[in-house]
Amino acid sequence: TPSAPPASGVLLDSLRRGLSSLAKPTDATMPTAGSRPMPAAVGDNPGQQIYRSSIPRTCLIVTFRNGKTSSLGSGLLVSADGLVITNHHVIENADNLAVKCGERESVARVGKRSKEPDLALLTTTLNRVDGFVLNDAYNQELIGLDVFVIGNPYGLEGTFSTGVISGLREIDGVRYLQISAPISPGNSGGPVILRDGSVIGIATMGLKKGQNLNFAIAAAELIRSGLFDPGRMKTSTAPSRNK
């Protein structure tokens, strides 16, 4: 039987304690979600622009089981009233949930969930920030496009990686993007972003035997999954060209 949910303040205090106990790099200071961005350099590149605009909408998800922190994952804000998308496997064994998006924190509840595709929709109090636009393109024109991934691998908040869309794969009837951007445990549920800032996929899994063989559930799959609320989420239908 799941334990009774603790008060919101207790969950958020646990979230803060968990974050403060994570190992921190000693040789350099890494940016964290919600940290003040560095001044733009001359010739500010697209990756920097994507990072600055996306980090307030990218979430750390902390799961609790039997009153203790259980695991960490990633998610993305998809509406101005606080809806967050993540993978089902991130939250499936949790009694309680908390999220941190940028500098803001909230308890979360599971609104809808689906094992296939591996997705869950969370409700939070994180309103007044526009969510990501979901891009439902899924065709051969996507192959070769640059992608940017933000997430929390092994609890390292706001980790940013880049790559390309390497292929389109359908596995057990679910549409995936194969991407070369590095992802690790803790990235699950995070956004895979095109140069125009729209989300083309949700980071989900990688093959351990091989290099840069990683997969994201296509955003188009979310839209047809039944978790999508067209009245609250924004979509785009055009692939973003590299420029």
PDB file of N, CA and C in Angstrom, residues 82-181:
ATOM      1  N   GLY A  82       1.253  24.448 -16.338  1.00  0.00           N
ATOM      2  CA  GLY A  82       2.052  23.543 -15.529  1.00  0.00           C
ATOM      3  C   GLY A  82       2.027  22.076 -15.878  1.00  0.00           C
ATOM      4  N   LEU A  83       1.575  21.699 -17.074  1.00  0.00           N
ATOM      5  CA  LEU A  83       1.642  20.292 -17.470  1.00  0.00           C
ATOM      6  C   LEU A  83       3.079  19.917 -17.832  1.00  0.00           C
ATOM      7  N   VAL A  84       3.526  18.775 -17.341  1.00  0.00           N
ATOM      8  CA  VAL A  84       4.886  18.291 -17.580  1.00  0.00           C
ATOM      9  C   VAL A  84       4.810  16.891 -18.185  1.00  0.00           C
ATOM     10  N   ILE A  85       5.583  16.674 -19.249  1.00  0.00           N
ATOM     11  CA  ILE A  85       5.680  15.359 -19.881  1.00  0.00           C
ATOM     12  C   ILE A  85       6.972  14.685 -19.431  1.00  0.00           C
ATOM     13  N   THR A  86       6.920  13.387 -19.182  1.00  0.00           N
ATOM     14  CA  THR A  86       8.108  12.593 -18.905  1.00  0.00           C
ATOM     15  C   THR A  86       7.851  11.176 -19.414  1.00  0.00           C
ATOM     16  N   ASN A  87       8.780  10.269 -19.166  1.00  0.00           N
ATOM     17  CA  ASN A  87       8.562   8.860 -19.493  1.00  0.00           C
ATOM     18  C   ASN A  87       7.799   8.162 -18.371  1.00  0.00           C
ATOM     19  N   HIS A  88       6.968   7.213 -18.737  1.00  0.00           N
ATOM     20  CA  HIS A  88       6.249   6.417 -17.745  1.00  0.00           C
ATOM     21  C   HIS A  88       7.216   5.692 -16.821  1.00  0.00           C
ATOM     22  N   HIS A  89       8.329   5.162 -17.371  1.00  0.00           N
ATOM     23  CA  HIS A  89       9.230   4.370 -16.528  1.00  0.00           C
ATOM     24  C   HIS A  89       9.933   5.221 -15.475  1.00  0.00           C
ATOM     25  N   VAL A  90       9.952   6.544 -15.664  1.00  0.00           N
ATOM     26  CA  VAL A  90      10.553   7.425 -14.657  1.00  0.00           C
ATOM     27  C   VAL A  90       9.707   7.447 -13.391  1.00  0.00           C
ATOM     28  N   ILE A  91       8.398   7.389 -13.541  1.00  0.00           N
ATOM     29  CA  ILE A  91       7.501   7.609 -12.393  1.00  0.00           C
ATOM     30  C   ILE A  91       6.692   6.381 -11.984  1.00  0.00           C
ATOM     31  N   GLU A  92       6.869   5.249 -12.669  1.00  0.00           N
ATOM     32  CA  GLU A  92       5.931   4.140 -12.490  1.00  0.00           C
ATOM     33  C   GLU A  92       5.933   3.545 -11.087  1.00  0.00           C
ATOM     34  N   ASN A  93       7.043   3.586 -10.368  1.00  0.00           N
ATOM     35  CA  ASN A  93       7.092   2.979  -9.031  1.00  0.00           C
ATOM     36  C   ASN A  93       7.040   4.003  -7.904  1.00  0.00           C
ATOM     37  N   ALA A  94       6.723   5.247  -8.235  1.00  0.00           N
ATOM     38  CA  ALA A  94       6.776   6.318  -7.237  1.00  0.00           C
ATOM     39  C   ALA A  94       5.493   6.407  -6.423  1.00  0.00           C
ATOM     40  N   ASP A  95       5.654   6.655  -5.118  1.00  0.00           N
ATOM     41  CA  ASP A  95       4.512   7.001  -4.276  1.00  0.00           C
ATOM     42  C   ASP A  95       4.174   8.480  -4.427  1.00  0.00           C
ATOM     43  N   ASN A  96       5.224   9.307  -4.542  1.00  0.00           N
ATOM     44  CA  ASN A  96       5.073  10.754  -4.611  1.00  0.00           C
ATOM     45  C   ASN A  96       6.129  11.318  -5.553  1.00  0.00           C
ATOM     46  N   LEU A  97       5.875  12.545  -6.040  1.00  0.00           N
ATOM     47  CA  LEU A  97       6.740  13.164  -7.036  1.00  0.00           C
ATOM     48  C   LEU A  97       6.958  14.631  -6.710  1.00  0.00           C
ATOM     49  N   ALA A  98       8.147  15.130  -7.058  1.00  0.00           N
ATOM     50  CA  ALA A  98       8.426  16.560  -7.023  1.00  0.00           C
ATOM     51  C   ALA A  98       9.193  16.912  -8.287  1.00  0.00           C
ATOM     52  N   VAL A  99       9.013  18.143  -8.765  1.00  0.00           N
ATOM     53  CA  VAL A  99       9.720  18.586  -9.963  1.00  0.00           C
ATOM     54  C   VAL A  99      10.392  19.920  -9.699  1.00  0.00           C
ATOM     55  N   LYS A 100      11.472  20.152 -10.437  1.00  0.00           N
ATOM     56  CA  LYS A 100      12.185  21.430 -10.394  1.00  0.00           C
ATOM     57  C   LYS A 100      12.451  21.833 -11.833  1.00  0.00           C
ATOM     58  N   CYS A 101      11.838  22.931 -12.254  1.00  0.00           N
ATOM     59  CA  CYS A 101      12.000  23.439 -13.615  1.00  0.00           C
ATOM     60  C   CYS A 101      12.618  24.824 -13.517  1.00  0.00           C
ATOM     61  N   GLY A 102      13.841  24.968 -14.023  1.00  0.00           N
ATOM     62  CA  GLY A 102      14.562  26.211 -13.793  1.00  0.00           C
ATOM     63  C   GLY A 102      14.791  26.384 -12.306  1.00  0.00           C
ATOM     64  N   GLU A 103      14.379  27.509 -11.772  1.00  0.00           N
ATOM     65  CA  GLU A 103      14.550  27.772 -10.339  1.00  0.00           C
ATOM     66  C   GLU A 103      13.288  27.458  -9.540  1.00  0.00           C
ATOM     67  N   ARG A 104      12.261  26.977 -10.187  1.00  0.00           N
ATOM     68  CA  ARG A 104      10.968  26.784  -9.519  1.00  0.00           C
ATOM     69  C   ARG A 104      10.736  25.314  -9.194  1.00  0.00           C
ATOM     70  N   GLU A 105      10.078  25.076  -8.079  1.00  0.00           N
ATOM     71  CA  GLU A 105       9.836  23.721  -7.591  1.00  0.00           C
ATOM     72  C   GLU A 105       8.346  23.514  -7.331  1.00  0.00           C
ATOM     73  N   SER A 106       7.922  22.272  -7.452  1.00  0.00           N
ATOM     74  CA  SER A 106       6.514  21.955  -7.211  1.00  0.00           C
ATOM     75  C   SER A 106       6.373  20.473  -6.911  1.00  0.00           C
ATOM     76  N   VAL A 107       5.387  20.126  -6.110  1.00  0.00           N
ATOM     77  CA  VAL A 107       4.966  18.731  -6.064  1.00  0.00           C
ATOM     78  C   VAL A 107       4.253  18.440  -7.377  1.00  0.00           C
ATOM     79  N   ALA A 108       4.151  17.166  -7.731  1.00  0.00           N
ATOM     80  CA  ALA A 108       3.515  16.786  -8.991  1.00  0.00           C
ATOM     81  C   ALA A 108       2.609  15.587  -8.765  1.00  0.00           C
ATOM     82  N   ARG A 109       1.601  15.487  -9.607  1.00  0.00           N
ATOM     83  CA  ARG A 109       0.702  14.335  -9.584  1.00  0.00           C
ATOM     84  C   ARG A 109       0.580  13.790 -10.999  1.00  0.00           C
ATOM     85  N   VAL A 110       0.402  12.491 -11.090  1.00  0.00           N
ATOM     86  CA  VAL A 110       0.244  11.864 -12.399  1.00  0.00           C
ATOM     87  C   VAL A 110      -1.170  12.126 -12.901  1.00  0.00           C
ATOM     88  N   GLY A 111      -1.263  12.819 -14.057  1.00  0.00           N
ATOM     89  CA  GLY A 111      -2.561  13.064 -14.657  1.00  0.00           C
ATOM     90  C   GLY A 111      -2.982  11.912 -15.549  1.00  0.00           C
ATOM     91  N   LYS A 112      -2.103  11.549 -16.478  1.00  0.00           N
ATOM     92  CA  LYS A 112      -2.343  10.424 -17.386  1.00  0.00           C
ATOM     93  C   LYS A 112      -1.032   9.681 -17.561  1.00  0.00           C
ATOM     94  N   ARG A 113      -1.121   8.412 -17.910  1.00  0.00           N
ATOM     95  CA  ARG A 113       0.089   7.630 -18.139  1.00  0.00           C
ATOM     96  C   ARG A 113      -0.171   6.568 -19.188  1.00  0.00           C
ATOM     97  N   SER A 114       0.925   6.141 -19.828  1.00  0.00           N
ATOM     98  CA  SER A 114       0.830   5.127 -20.872  1.00  0.00           C
ATOM     99  C   SER A 114       2.132   4.341 -20.891  1.00  0.00           C
ATOM    100  N   LYS A 115       2.044   3.011 -20.831  1.00  0.00           N
ATOM    101  CA  LYS A 115       3.257   2.193 -20.923  1.00  0.00           C
ATOM    102  C   LYS A 115       3.760   2.098 -22.357  1.00  0.00           C
ATOM    103  N   GLU A 116       2.855   2.076 -23.313  1.00  0.00           N
ATOM    104  CA  GLU A 116       3.212   2.051 -24.732  1.00  0.00           C
ATOM    105  C   GLU A 116       2.338   3.054 -25.470  1.00  0.00           C
ATOM    106  N   PRO A 117       2.880   4.199 -25.867  1.00  0.00           N
ATOM    107  CA  PRO A 117       4.264   4.628 -25.698  1.00  0.00           C
ATOM    108  C   PRO A 117       4.579   4.957 -24.239  1.00  0.00           C
ATOM    109  N   ASP A 118       5.859   4.960 -23.925  1.00  0.00           N
ATOM    110  CA  ASP A 118       6.376   5.126 -22.568  1.00  0.00           C
ATOM    111  C   ASP A 118       6.314   6.602 -22.165  1.00  0.00           C
ATOM    112  N   LEU A 119       5.113   7.067 -21.795  1.00  0.00           N
ATOM    113  CA  LEU A 119       4.905   8.487 -21.533  1.00  0.00           C
ATOM    114  C   LEU A 119       3.995   8.684 -20.325  1.00  0.00           C
ATOM    115  N   ALA A 120       4.175   9.814 -19.657  1.00  0.00           N
ATOM    116  CA  ALA A 120       3.293  10.197 -18.554  1.00  0.00           C
ATOM    117  C   ALA A 120       3.115  11.703 -18.568  1.00  0.00           C
ATOM    118  N   LEU A 121       1.936  12.146 -18.187  1.00  0.00           N
ATOM    119  CA  LEU A 121       1.603  13.560 -18.108  1.00  0.00           C
ATOM    120  C   LEU A 121       1.399  13.916 -16.644  1.00  0.00           C
ATOM    121  N   LEU A 122       2.171  14.887 -16.150  1.00  0.00           N
ATOM    122  CA  LEU A 122       2.112  15.297 -14.748  1.00  0.00           C
ATOM    123  C   LEU A 122       1.464  16.668 -14.628  1.00  0.00           C
ATOM    124  N   THR A 123       0.741  16.881 -13.541  1.00  0.00           N
ATOM    125  CA  THR A 123       0.208  18.204 -13.233  1.00  0.00           C
ATOM    126  C   THR A 123       1.043  18.815 -12.113  1.00  0.00           C
ATOM    127  N   THR A 124       1.349  20.113 -12.241  1.00  0.00           N
ATOM    128  CA  THR A 124       2.146  20.833 -11.252  1.00  0.00           C
ATOM    129  C   THR A 124       1.536  22.218 -11.048  1.00  0.00           C
ATOM    130  N   THR A 125       2.136  22.983 -10.157  1.00  0.00           N
ATOM    131  CA  THR A 125       1.705  24.368  -9.938  1.00  0.00           C
ATOM    132  C   THR A 125       2.600  25.353 -10.679  1.00  0.00           C
ATOM    133  N   LEU A 126       3.410  24.872 -11.607  1.00  0.00           N
ATOM    134  CA  LEU A 126       4.385  25.727 -12.299  1.00  0.00           C
ATOM    135  C   LEU A 126       3.731  26.414 -13.491  1.00  0.00           C
ATOM    136  N   ASN A 127       2.911  27.403 -13.211  1.00  0.00           N
ATOM    137  CA  ASN A 127       2.242  28.118 -14.288  1.00  0.00           C
ATOM    138  C   ASN A 127       2.984  29.413 -14.617  1.00  0.00           C
ATOM    139  N   ARG A 128       2.442  30.144 -15.551  1.00  0.00           N
ATOM    140  CA  ARG A 128       2.958  31.443 -15.989  1.00  0.00           C
ATOM    141  C   ARG A 128       4.273  31.349 -16.762  1.00  0.00           C
ATOM    142  N   VAL A 129       4.644  30.190 -17.229  1.00  0.00           N
ATOM    143  CA  VAL A 129       5.773  30.041 -18.148  1.00  0.00           C
ATOM    144  C   VAL A 129       5.277  29.248 -19.349  1.00  0.00           C
ATOM    145  N   ASP A 130       5.457  29.796 -20.547  1.00  0.00           N
ATOM    146  CA  ASP A 130       5.013  29.079 -21.738  1.00  0.00           C
ATOM    147  C   ASP A 130       5.751  27.760 -21.864  1.00  0.00           C
ATOM    148  N   GLY A 131       5.033  26.721 -22.230  1.00  0.00           N
ATOM    149  CA  GLY A 131       5.648  25.421 -22.430  1.00  0.00           C
ATOM    150  C   GLY A 131       6.323  25.323 -23.786  1.00  0.00           C
ATOM    151  N   PHE A 132       7.080  24.248 -23.969  1.00  0.00           N
ATOM    152  CA  PHE A 132       7.670  23.958 -25.267  1.00  0.00           C
ATOM    153  C   PHE A 132       6.568  23.764 -26.314  1.00  0.00           C
ATOM    154  N   VAL A 133       6.895  24.106 -27.555  1.00  0.00           N
ATOM    155  CA  VAL A 133       6.057  23.744 -28.693  1.00  0.00           C
ATOM    156  C   VAL A 133       6.443  22.334 -29.128  1.00  0.00           C
ATOM    157  N   LEU A 134       5.463  21.453 -29.290  1.00  0.00           N
ATOM    158  CA  LEU A 134       5.705  20.079 -29.725  1.00  0.00           C
ATOM    159  C   LEU A 134       5.616  20.005 -31.243  1.00  0.00           C
ATOM    160  N   ASN A 135       6.652  19.458 -31.866  1.00  0.00           N
ATOM    161  CA  ASN A 135       6.724  19.374 -33.322  1.00  0.00           C
ATOM    162  C   ASN A 135       6.318  17.970 -33.756  1.00  0.00           C
ATOM    163  N   ASP A 136       5.225  17.847 -34.497  1.00  0.00           N
ATOM    164  CA  ASP A 136       4.726  16.517 -34.841  1.00  0.00           C
ATOM    165  C   ASP A 136       5.213  16.017 -36.204  1.00  0.00           C
ATOM    166  N   ALA A 137       6.250  16.643 -36.754  1.00  0.00           N
ATOM    167  CA  ALA A 137       6.832  16.147 -38.003  1.00  0.00           C
ATOM    168  C   ALA A 137       7.455  14.767 -37.770  1.00  0.00           C
ATOM    169  N   TYR A 138       7.295  13.886 -38.740  1.00  0.00           N
ATOM    170  CA  TYR A 138       7.924  12.565 -38.671  1.00  0.00           C
ATOM    171  C   TYR A 138       8.061  12.050 -40.098  1.00  0.00           C
ATOM    172  N   ASN A 139       9.177  12.408 -40.731  1.00  0.00           N
ATOM    173  CA  ASN A 139       9.425  12.011 -42.109  1.00  0.00           C
ATOM    174  C   ASN A 139      10.929  12.059 -42.384  1.00  0.00           C
ATOM    175  N   GLN A 140      11.316  11.610 -43.552  1.00  0.00           N
ATOM    176  CA  GLN A 140      12.731  11.478 -43.890  1.00  0.00           C
ATOM    177  C   GLN A 140      13.474  12.812 -43.904  1.00  0.00           C
ATOM    178  N   GLU A 141      12.742  13.916 -44.027  1.00  0.00           N
ATOM    179  CA  GLU A 141      13.394  15.226 -44.024  1.00  0.00           C
ATOM    180  C   GLU A 141      14.057  15.533 -42.678  1.00  0.00           C
ATOM    181  N   LEU A 142      13.667  14.831 -41.637  1.00  0.00           N
ATOM    182  CA  LEU A 142      14.264  15.074 -40.321  1.00  0.00           C
ATOM    183  C   LEU A 142      15.689  14.531 -40.218  1.00  0.00           C
ATOM    184  N   ILE A 143      16.003  13.518 -40.993  1.00  0.00           N
ATOM    185  CA  ILE A 143      17.309  12.859 -40.859  1.00  0.00           C
ATOM    186  C   ILE A 143      18.424  13.832 -41.236  1.00  0.00           C
ATOM    187  N   GLY A 144      19.399  13.944 -40.351  1.00  0.00           N
ATOM    188  CA  GLY A 144      20.514  14.862 -40.540  1.00  0.00           C
ATOM    189  C   GLY A 144      20.348  16.191 -39.842  1.00  0.00           C
ATOM    190  N   LEU A 145      19.140  16.492 -39.341  1.00  0.00           N
ATOM    191  CA  LEU A 145      18.946  17.757 -38.631  1.00  0.00           C
ATOM    192  C   LEU A 145      19.649  17.734 -37.275  1.00  0.00           C
ATOM    193  N   ASP A 146      20.167  18.897 -36.886  1.00  0.00           N
ATOM    194  CA  ASP A 146      20.780  19.038 -35.568  1.00  0.00           C
ATOM    195  C   ASP A 146      19.720  18.911 -34.479  1.00  0.00           C
ATOM    196  N   VAL A 147      20.095  18.276 -33.373  1.00  0.00           N
ATOM    197  CA  VAL A 147      19.224  18.236 -32.203  1.00  0.00           C
ATOM    198  C   VAL A 147      20.029  18.586 -30.956  1.00  0.00           C
ATOM    199  N   PHE A 148      19.317  19.110 -29.967  1.00  0.00           N
ATOM    200  CA  PHE A 148      19.903  19.518 -28.697  1.00  0.00           C
ATOM    201  C   PHE A 148      19.117  18.820 -27.585  1.00  0.00           C
ATOM    202  N   VAL A 149      19.831  18.221 -26.653  1.00  0.00           N
ATOM    203  CA  VAL A 149      19.198  17.470 -25.569  1.00  0.00           C
ATOM    204  C   VAL A 149      19.583  18.099 -24.239  1.00  0.00           C
ATOM    205  N   ILE A 150      18.593  18.365 -23.400  1.00  0.00           N
ATOM    206  CA  ILE A 150      18.837  18.869 -22.044  1.00  0.00           C
ATOM    207  C   ILE A 150      18.212  17.882 -21.063  1.00  0.00           C
ATOM    208  N   GLY A 151      18.952  17.559 -20.008  1.00  0.00           N
ATOM    209  CA  GLY A 151      18.429  16.630 -19.017  1.00  0.00           C
ATOM    210  C   GLY A 151      19.310  16.569 -17.796  1.00  0.00           C
ATOM    211  N   ASN A 152      19.133  15.517 -17.030  1.00  0.00           N
ATOM    212  CA  ASN A 152      19.793  15.399 -15.726  1.00  0.00           C
ATOM    213  C   ASN A 152      20.454  14.036 -15.571  1.00  0.00           C
ATOM    214  N   PRO A 153      21.420  13.701 -16.452  1.00  0.00           N
ATOM    215  CA  PRO A 153      22.049  12.380 -16.359  1.00  0.00           C
ATOM    216  C   PRO A 153      22.756  12.202 -15.023  1.00  0.00           C
ATOM    217  N   TYR A 154      22.440  11.109 -14.344  1.00  0.00           N
ATOM    218  CA  TYR A 154      23.008  10.819 -13.026  1.00  0.00           C
ATOM    219  C   TYR A 154      22.835  11.993 -12.068  1.00  0.00           C
ATOM    220  N   GLY A 155      21.771  12.779 -12.251  1.00  0.00           N
ATOM    221  CA  GLY A 155      21.485  13.893 -11.362  1.00  0.00           C
ATOM    222  C   GLY A 155      22.245  15.161 -11.661  1.00  0.00           C
ATOM    223  N   LEU A 156      23.033  15.189 -12.739  1.00  0.00           N
ATOM    224  CA  LEU A 156      23.778  16.395 -13.108  1.00  0.00           C
ATOM    225  C   LEU A 156      22.827  17.332 -13.846  1.00  0.00           C
ATOM    226  N   GLU A 157      22.283  18.276 -13.105  1.00  0.00           N
ATOM    227  CA  GLU A 157      21.212  19.132 -13.620  1.00  0.00           C
ATOM    228  C   GLU A 157      21.626  19.941 -14.840  1.00  0.00           C
ATOM    229  N   GLY A 158      20.699  20.058 -15.767  1.00  0.00           N
ATOM    230  CA  GLY A 158      20.870  20.961 -16.894  1.00  0.00           C
ATOM    231  C   GLY A 158      21.978  20.576 -17.846  1.00  0.00           C
ATOM    232  N   THR A 159      22.321  19.289 -17.931  1.00  0.00           N
ATOM    233  CA  THR A 159      23.377  18.862 -18.850  1.00  0.00           C
ATOM    234  C   THR A 159      22.885  18.996 -20.290  1.00  0.00           C
ATOM    235  N   PHE A 160      23.740  19.576 -21.125  1.00  0.00           N
ATOM    236  CA  PHE A 160      23.393  19.920 -22.506  1.00  0.00           C
ATOM    237  C   PHE A 160      24.256  19.106 -23.447  1.00  0.00           C
ATOM    238  N   SER A 161      23.638  18.430 -24.409  1.00  0.00           N
ATOM    239  CA  SER A 161      24.403  17.677 -25.400  1.00  0.00           C
ATOM    240  C   SER A 161      23.799  17.904 -26.776  1.00  0.00           C
ATOM    241  N   THR A 162      24.594  17.636 -27.801  1.00  0.00           N
ATOM    242  CA  THR A 162      24.151  17.887 -29.166  1.00  0.00           C
ATOM    243  C   THR A 162      24.403  16.669 -30.039  1.00  0.00           C
ATOM    244  N   GLY A 163      23.704  16.603 -31.135  1.00  0.00           N
ATOM    245  CA  GLY A 163      23.890  15.520 -32.094  1.00  0.00           C
ATOM    246  C   GLY A 163      23.013  15.769 -33.301  1.00  0.00           C
ATOM    247  N   VAL A 164      22.696  14.696 -34.012  1.00  0.00           N
ATOM    248  CA  VAL A 164      21.811  14.790 -35.167  1.00  0.00           C
ATOM    249  C   VAL A 164      20.766  13.680 -35.089  1.00  0.00           C
ATOM    250  N   ILE A 165      19.717  13.837 -35.861  1.00  0.00           N
ATOM    251  CA  ILE A 165      18.760  12.745 -36.038  1.00  0.00           C
ATOM    252  C   ILE A 165      19.370  11.770 -37.028  1.00  0.00           C
ATOM    253  N   SER A 166      19.623  10.556 -36.573  1.00  0.00           N
ATOM    254  CA  SER A 166      20.327   9.559 -37.376  1.00  0.00           C
ATOM    255  C   SER A 166      19.380   8.653 -38.157  1.00  0.00           C
ATOM    256  N   GLY A 167      18.142   8.539 -37.702  1.00  0.00           N
ATOM    257  CA  GLY A 167      17.207   7.652 -38.382  1.00  0.00           C
ATOM    258  C   GLY A 167      15.840   7.704 -37.742  1.00  0.00           C
ATOM    259  N   LEU A 168      14.880   7.108 -38.417  1.00  0.00           N
ATOM    260  CA  LEU A 168      13.516   6.960 -37.912  1.00  0.00           C
ATOM    261  C   LEU A 168      13.259   5.476 -37.711  1.00  0.00           C
ATOM    262  N   ARG A 169      12.806   5.091 -36.532  1.00  0.00           N
ATOM    263  CA  ARG A 169      12.600   3.672 -36.224  1.00  0.00           C
ATOM    264  C   ARG A 169      11.210   3.467 -35.626  1.00  0.00           C
ATOM    265  N   GLU A 170      10.550   2.411 -36.058  1.00  0.00           N
ATOM    266  CA  GLU A 170       9.285   2.031 -35.440  1.00  0.00           C
ATOM    267  C   GLU A 170       9.490   0.723 -34.702  1.00  0.00           C
ATOM    268  N   ILE A 171       9.250   0.740 -33.391  1.00  0.00           N
ATOM    269  CA  ILE A 171       9.474  -0.421 -32.532  1.00  0.00           C
ATOM    270  C   ILE A 171       8.169  -0.745 -31.821  1.00  0.00           C
ATOM    271  N   ASP A 172       7.650  -1.942 -32.053  1.00  0.00           N
ATOM    272  CA  ASP A 172       6.379  -2.369 -31.445  1.00  0.00           C
ATOM    273  C   ASP A 172       5.271  -1.349 -31.683  1.00  0.00           C
ATOM    274  N   GLY A 173       5.264  -0.784 -32.880  1.00  0.00           N
ATOM    275  CA  GLY A 173       4.209   0.146 -33.251  1.00  0.00           C
ATOM    276  C   GLY A 173       4.392   1.564 -32.760  1.00  0.00           C
ATOM    277  N   VAL A 174       5.497   1.845 -32.055  1.00  0.00           N
ATOM    278  CA  VAL A 174       5.774   3.186 -31.535  1.00  0.00           C
ATOM    279  C   VAL A 174       6.865   3.833 -32.383  1.00  0.00           C
ATOM    280  N   ARG A 175       6.670   5.080 -32.767  1.00  0.00           N
ATOM    281  CA  ARG A 175       7.632   5.792 -33.605  1.00  0.00           C
ATOM    282  C   ARG A 175       8.710   6.458 -32.750  1.00  0.00           C
ATOM    283  N   TYR A 176       9.957   6.192 -33.113  1.00  0.00           N
ATOM    284  CA  TYR A 176      11.114   6.745 -32.412  1.00  0.00           C
ATOM    285  C   TYR A 176      12.005   7.509 -33.382  1.00  0.00           C
ATOM    286  N   LEU A 177      12.777   8.439 -32.819  1.00  0.00           N
ATOM    287  CA  LEU A 177      13.889   9.066 -33.515  1.00  0.00           C
ATOM    288  C   LEU A 177      15.169   8.437 -32.992  1.00  0.00           C
ATOM    289  N   GLN A 178      16.028   8.008 -33.883  1.00  0.00           N
ATOM    290  CA  GLN A 178      17.373   7.591 -33.478  1.00  0.00           C
ATOM    291  C   GLN A 178      18.247   8.829 -33.514  1.00  0.00           C
ATOM    292  N   ILE A 179      18.941   9.114 -32.409  1.00  0.00           N
ATOM    293  CA  ILE A 179      19.749  10.333 -32.318  1.00  0.00           C
ATOM    294  C   ILE A 179      21.171  10.001 -31.886  1.00  0.00           C
ATOM    295  N   SER A 180      22.110  10.861 -32.304  1.00  0.00           N
ATOM    296  CA  SER A 180      23.509  10.652 -31.921  1.00  0.00           C
ATOM    297  C   SER A 180      23.885  11.433 -30.672  1.00  0.00           C
ATOM    298  N   ALA A 181      23.014  12.331 -30.199  1.00  0.00           N
ATOM    299  CA  ALA A 181      23.312  13.097 -28.985  1.00  0.00           C
ATOM    300  C   ALA A 181      23.440  12.151 -27.799  1.00  0.00           C
TER     301      ALA A 181
END
